[in-house]
Amino acid sequence: AQTVTQSQPEMSVQEAETVTLSCTYDTSESDYYLFWYKQPPSRQMILVIRQEAYKQQNATENRFSVNFQKAAKSFSLKISDSQLGDAAMYFCAYLFNSGGSNYKLTFGKGTLLTVNP
Amino acid sequence: KAGVTQTPRYLIKTRGQQVTLSCSPISGHRSVSWYQQTPGQGLQFLFEYFSETQRNKGNFPGRFSGRQFSNSRSEMNVSTLELGDSALYLCASSIRQGTYEQYFGPGTRLTVT
């Protein structure tokens, strides 16, 4: 079964500094997608960044970038120049097609990020 | 474009009752997925609907069901509510089935007493 593990329940960072959130996953598939979602106190889930497994280049979105290590099944999120608005719960998620029309997202337990002014 | 909307936002029910939650996807999106979020179990996939058909289902009992209408709006129903059904229920829409671009609604907070 596919599982997603976020080993850091909580992290904190000073404003303007850089923080890295860890995620590992377990799969026997070769073609899949990985995501980081952000859930602020409002509870609205927001897609932060995505990575296609077949792409070797790490995805970047402004201050957010990932370090995708396919062989190690690792997918970490780096937030540069952290801002107060980055404070949220961050979820790592995995999506694959097991055949036919069978798709679903599997989420990790989340990492609560605090940004200190 | 308006985002995904969910109604109601908050709901309080008693054990044994049933409840229906509604989700309106982003205009043009045809796939709707439902997730349950609890402090203990985290985010768990319930089911996905595409073109009015359930395409995929998570590991939940038959008390959890859903449907999708021709305008892509979706409803989720939980019958014979249990205390453990208290959760945030999230709906996500995407343009087509299985696409990785899922957009989430604000959720419905269900409390079962």
Short mmCIF file of C-alpha atoms in Angstrom, two decimals:
data_model
loop_
_atom_site.label_atom_id
_atom_site.label_comp_id
_atom_site.label_asym_id
_atom_site.label_seq_id
_atom_site.Cartn_x
_atom_site.Cartn_y
_atom_site.Cartn_z
CA ALA A 1 0.00 0.00 0.00
CA GLN A 2 1.13 3.51 -0.73
CA THR A 3 2.04 5.49 2.37
CA VAL A 4 3.29 9.01 2.94
CA THR A 5 5.35 9.86 6.02
CA GLN A 6 6.07 13.30 7.39
CA SER A 7 8.47 12.79 10.26
CA GLN A 8 8.30 16.35 11.62
CA PRO A 9 4.99 17.03 13.40
CA GLU A 10 6.06 20.62 14.07
CA MET A 11 8.67 23.01 12.74
CA SER A 12 9.45 26.64 13.38
CA VAL A 13 11.39 29.23 11.43
CA GLN A 14 12.32 32.86 11.84
CA GLU A 15 10.84 35.30 9.42
CA ALA A 16 13.03 35.75 6.30
CA GLU A 17 14.92 32.53 6.94
CA THR A 18 14.73 29.19 5.12
CA VAL A 19 13.07 26.03 6.31
CA THR A 20 12.86 22.52 4.86
CA LEU A 21 9.97 20.15 5.49
CA SER A 22 10.57 16.44 5.00
CA CYS A 23 8.42 13.82 3.31
CA THR A 24 9.06 10.21 2.38
CA TYR A 25 6.73 7.85 0.60
CA ASP A 26 6.46 4.20 -0.11
CA THR A 27 5.43 2.98 -3.54
CA SER A 28 6.23 0.34 -6.11
CA GLU A 29 4.92 2.52 -8.92
CA SER A 30 7.19 4.34 -11.35
CA ASP A 31 4.73 6.92 -12.60
CA TYR A 32 3.03 9.12 -10.04
CA TYR A 33 2.65 12.69 -8.80
CA LEU A 34 3.69 14.33 -5.57
CA PHE A 35 2.30 17.49 -4.01
CA TRP A 36 2.64 19.83 -1.12
CA TYR A 37 -0.56 21.37 0.16
CA LYS A 38 -0.86 24.16 2.71
CA GLN A 39 -3.73 24.41 5.17
CA PRO A 40 -3.82 27.70 7.11
CA PRO A 41 -6.06 28.21 10.15
CA SER A 42 -8.95 28.97 7.78
CA ARG A 43 -8.79 25.25 6.84
CA GLN A 44 -8.72 26.01 3.12
CA MET A 45 -6.36 23.54 1.45
CA ILE A 46 -4.12 25.29 -1.04
CA LEU A 47 -1.88 23.58 -3.58
CA VAL A 48 1.67 24.84 -3.08
CA ILE A 49 3.68 22.85 -5.57
CA ARG A 50 3.57 19.63 -7.59
CA GLN A 51 6.15 17.27 -9.03
CA GLU A 52 5.73 14.66 -11.73
CA ALA A 53 7.78 11.57 -10.97
CA TYR A 54 9.00 11.26 -14.56
CA LYS A 55 10.59 14.70 -14.41
CA GLN A 56 14.12 14.83 -13.05
CA GLN A 57 14.10 18.58 -12.61
CA ASN A 58 12.93 19.77 -9.21
CA ALA A 59 9.80 21.92 -9.26
CA THR A 60 9.91 25.52 -8.07
CA GLU A 61 7.18 28.06 -7.42
CA ASN A 62 8.54 31.44 -6.36
CA ARG A 63 9.86 30.97 -2.80
CA PHE A 64 8.86 27.29 -2.72
CA SER A 65 11.01 24.53 -4.16
CA VAL A 66 11.29 20.80 -3.76
CA ASN A 67 14.11 18.32 -3.54
CA PHE A 68 12.81 15.21 -5.27
CA GLN A 69 14.93 12.10 -4.79
CA LYS A 70 13.08 9.33 -6.63
CA ALA A 71 15.40 6.48 -5.71
CA ALA A 72 15.28 7.45 -2.06
CA LYS A 73 11.52 8.12 -2.29
CA SER A 74 12.01 11.49 -0.69
CA PHE A 75 10.20 14.74 -1.47
CA SER A 76 11.15 17.68 0.73
CA LEU A 77 9.80 21.22 0.54
CA LYS A 78 12.05 24.23 0.95
CA ILE A 79 10.53 27.58 1.83
CA SER A 80 12.89 30.49 1.31
CA ASP A 81 12.53 33.96 2.79
CA SER A 82 9.78 32.72 5.12
CA GLN A 83 6.87 35.06 5.69
CA LEU A 84 4.31 35.24 8.48
CA GLY A 85 1.66 34.15 5.99
CA ASP A 86 3.49 30.87 5.45
CA ALA A 87 2.42 29.69 8.90
CA ALA A 88 0.15 26.72 8.32
CA MET A 89 -0.12 22.95 8.34
CA TYR A 90 1.71 21.50 5.37
CA PHE A 91 0.69 18.20 3.87
CA CYS A 92 2.70 16.05 1.52
CA ALA A 93 0.52 14.00 -0.84
CA TYR A 94 0.92 11.26 -3.43
CA LEU A 95 -1.27 10.49 -6.43
CA PHE A 96 -1.10 7.57 -8.80
CA ASN A 97 -3.24 5.65 -11.24
CA SER A 98 -3.51 2.02 -10.26
CA GLY A 99 -5.22 1.18 -13.49
CA GLY A 100 -8.36 2.17 -15.30
CA SER A 101 -10.07 4.97 -13.46
CA ASN A 102 -8.55 4.38 -10.03
CA TYR A 103 -6.96 7.60 -8.80
CA LYS A 104 -6.72 8.90 -5.28
CA LEU A 105 -4.62 11.24 -3.20
CA THR A 106 -2.86 9.82 -0.15
CA PHE A 107 -1.80 12.39 2.42
CA GLY A 108 0.83 12.45 5.10
CA LYS A 109 -0.09 13.44 8.66
CA GLY A 110 1.14 16.97 8.18
CA THR A 111 3.80 19.32 9.58
CA LEU A 112 2.69 22.38 11.51
CA LEU A 113 4.93 25.30 10.55
CA THR A 114 5.24 28.29 12.85
CA VAL A 115 6.88 31.48 11.58
CA ASN A 116 8.37 33.68 14.29
CA PRO A 117 8.63 37.43 13.70
CA LYS B 1 -13.83 32.19 -11.50
CA ALA B 2 -15.55 31.23 -8.28
CA GLY B 3 -13.83 28.58 -6.18
CA VAL B 4 -15.19 25.36 -4.80
CA THR B 5 -18.08 25.99 -2.45
CA GLN B 6 -19.38 23.72 0.27
CA THR B 7 -22.57 23.98 2.24
CA PRO B 8 -23.24 24.09 5.05
CA ARG B 9 -20.01 25.23 6.63
CA TYR B 10 -20.94 23.97 10.08
CA LEU B 11 -23.34 21.28 11.17
CA ILE B 12 -24.30 19.70 14.47
CA LYS B 13 -26.14 16.38 14.46
CA THR B 14 -26.96 13.70 17.00
CA ARG B 15 -26.04 10.04 16.84
CA GLY B 16 -28.27 7.99 14.62
CA GLN B 17 -29.28 10.86 12.39
CA GLN B 18 -28.26 11.24 8.79
CA VAL B 19 -26.65 14.20 7.08
CA THR B 20 -26.17 15.48 3.55
CA LEU B 21 -23.30 17.73 2.57
CA SER B 22 -23.11 19.64 -0.69
CA CYS B 23 -20.22 20.62 -2.92
CA SER B 24 -20.27 22.87 -5.98
CA PRO B 25 -17.09 22.53 -8.06
CA ILE B 26 -15.33 25.23 -10.01
CA SER B 27 -17.16 25.98 -13.22
CA GLY B 28 -15.99 23.57 -15.92
CA HIS B 29 -14.63 21.03 -13.47
CA ARG B 30 -16.19 17.61 -13.86
CA SER B 31 -14.48 15.60 -11.17
CA VAL B 32 -15.31 15.90 -7.48
CA SER B 33 -13.50 14.10 -4.67
CA TRP B 34 -14.40 13.96 -1.01
CA TYR B 35 -12.03 13.68 1.97
CA GLN B 36 -12.50 13.30 5.69
CA GLN B 37 -10.09 15.09 8.00
CA THR B 38 -9.80 14.21 11.69
CA PRO B 39 -7.03 14.88 14.24
CA GLY B 40 -6.45 11.17 14.73
CA GLN B 41 -6.62 9.78 11.20
CA GLY B 42 -5.59 12.85 9.24
CA LEU B 43 -6.88 13.27 5.71
CA GLN B 44 -8.55 10.22 4.24
CA PHE B 45 -10.01 9.78 0.77
CA LEU B 46 -13.71 8.98 0.68
CA PHE B 47 -14.67 8.80 -2.99
CA GLU B 48 -14.41 10.45 -6.39
CA TYR B 49 -17.18 11.21 -8.84
CA PHE B 50 -16.78 11.95 -12.51
CA SER B 51 -19.56 12.30 -15.04
CA GLU B 52 -22.15 11.36 -12.44
CA THR B 53 -20.44 8.04 -11.70
CA GLN B 54 -18.44 7.00 -8.68
CA ARG B 55 -14.99 6.17 -10.06
CA ASN B 56 -13.05 5.42 -6.93
CA LYS B 57 -13.80 4.72 -3.29
CA GLY B 58 -11.77 4.76 -0.09
CA ASN B 59 -12.03 2.43 2.87
CA PHE B 60 -15.16 3.72 4.51
CA PRO B 61 -18.31 1.83 5.53
CA GLY B 62 -21.40 1.82 3.38
CA ARG B 63 -22.97 4.48 5.60
CA PHE B 64 -20.97 6.94 3.55
CA SER B 65 -22.36 7.50 0.09
CA GLY B 66 -22.46 10.18 -2.51
CA ARG B 67 -23.72 11.22 -5.85
CA GLN B 68 -23.00 13.69 -8.59
CA PHE B 69 -25.48 15.59 -10.66
CA SER B 70 -25.41 16.52 -14.33
CA ASN B 71 -24.10 19.99 -13.46
CA SER B 72 -21.17 18.32 -11.61
CA ARG B 73 -22.42 19.38 -8.19
CA SER B 74 -21.96 16.61 -5.68
CA GLU B 75 -23.57 15.56 -2.45
CA MET B 76 -22.24 13.30 0.25
CA ASN B 77 -24.53 11.48 2.65
CA VAL B 78 -23.74 9.84 5.95
CA SER B 79 -26.45 7.71 7.50
CA THR B 80 -26.76 6.50 11.10
CA LEU B 81 -24.21 8.99 12.36
CA GLU B 82 -21.65 7.92 14.95
CA LEU B 83 -19.56 10.07 17.26
CA GLY B 84 -16.49 9.11 15.24
CA ASP B 85 -17.96 10.75 12.15
CA SER B 86 -17.22 14.16 13.65
CA ALA B 87 -14.74 15.66 11.22
CA LEU B 88 -13.98 18.26 8.63
CA TYR B 89 -15.27 17.07 5.27
CA LEU B 90 -13.39 18.49 2.34
CA CYS B 91 -14.44 18.51 -1.26
CA ALA B 92 -12.01 18.98 -4.14
CA SER B 93 -12.68 19.50 -7.80
CA SER B 94 -10.59 19.05 -10.91
CA ILE B 95 -11.14 19.49 -14.61
CA ARG B 96 -11.02 15.82 -15.40
CA GLN B 97 -10.75 12.56 -13.61
CA GLY B 98 -7.51 11.83 -11.90
CA THR B 99 -5.86 15.09 -12.86
CA TYR B 100 -3.38 16.25 -10.32
CA GLU B 101 -4.76 19.78 -10.14
CA GLN B 102 -7.27 19.40 -7.34
CA TYR B 103 -8.79 22.52 -5.84
CA PHE B 104 -10.29 22.29 -2.39
CA GLY B 105 -13.32 23.91 -0.86
CA PRO B 106 -13.39 25.41 2.65
CA GLY B 107 -14.90 22.26 4.14
CA THR B 108 -17.92 21.39 6.24
CA ARG B 109 -17.30 20.95 9.95
CA LEU B 110 -19.60 18.16 11.18
CA THR B 111 -20.04 17.61 14.90
CA VAL B 112 -21.94 14.54 16.08
CA THR B 113 -23.19 14.62 19.67
#
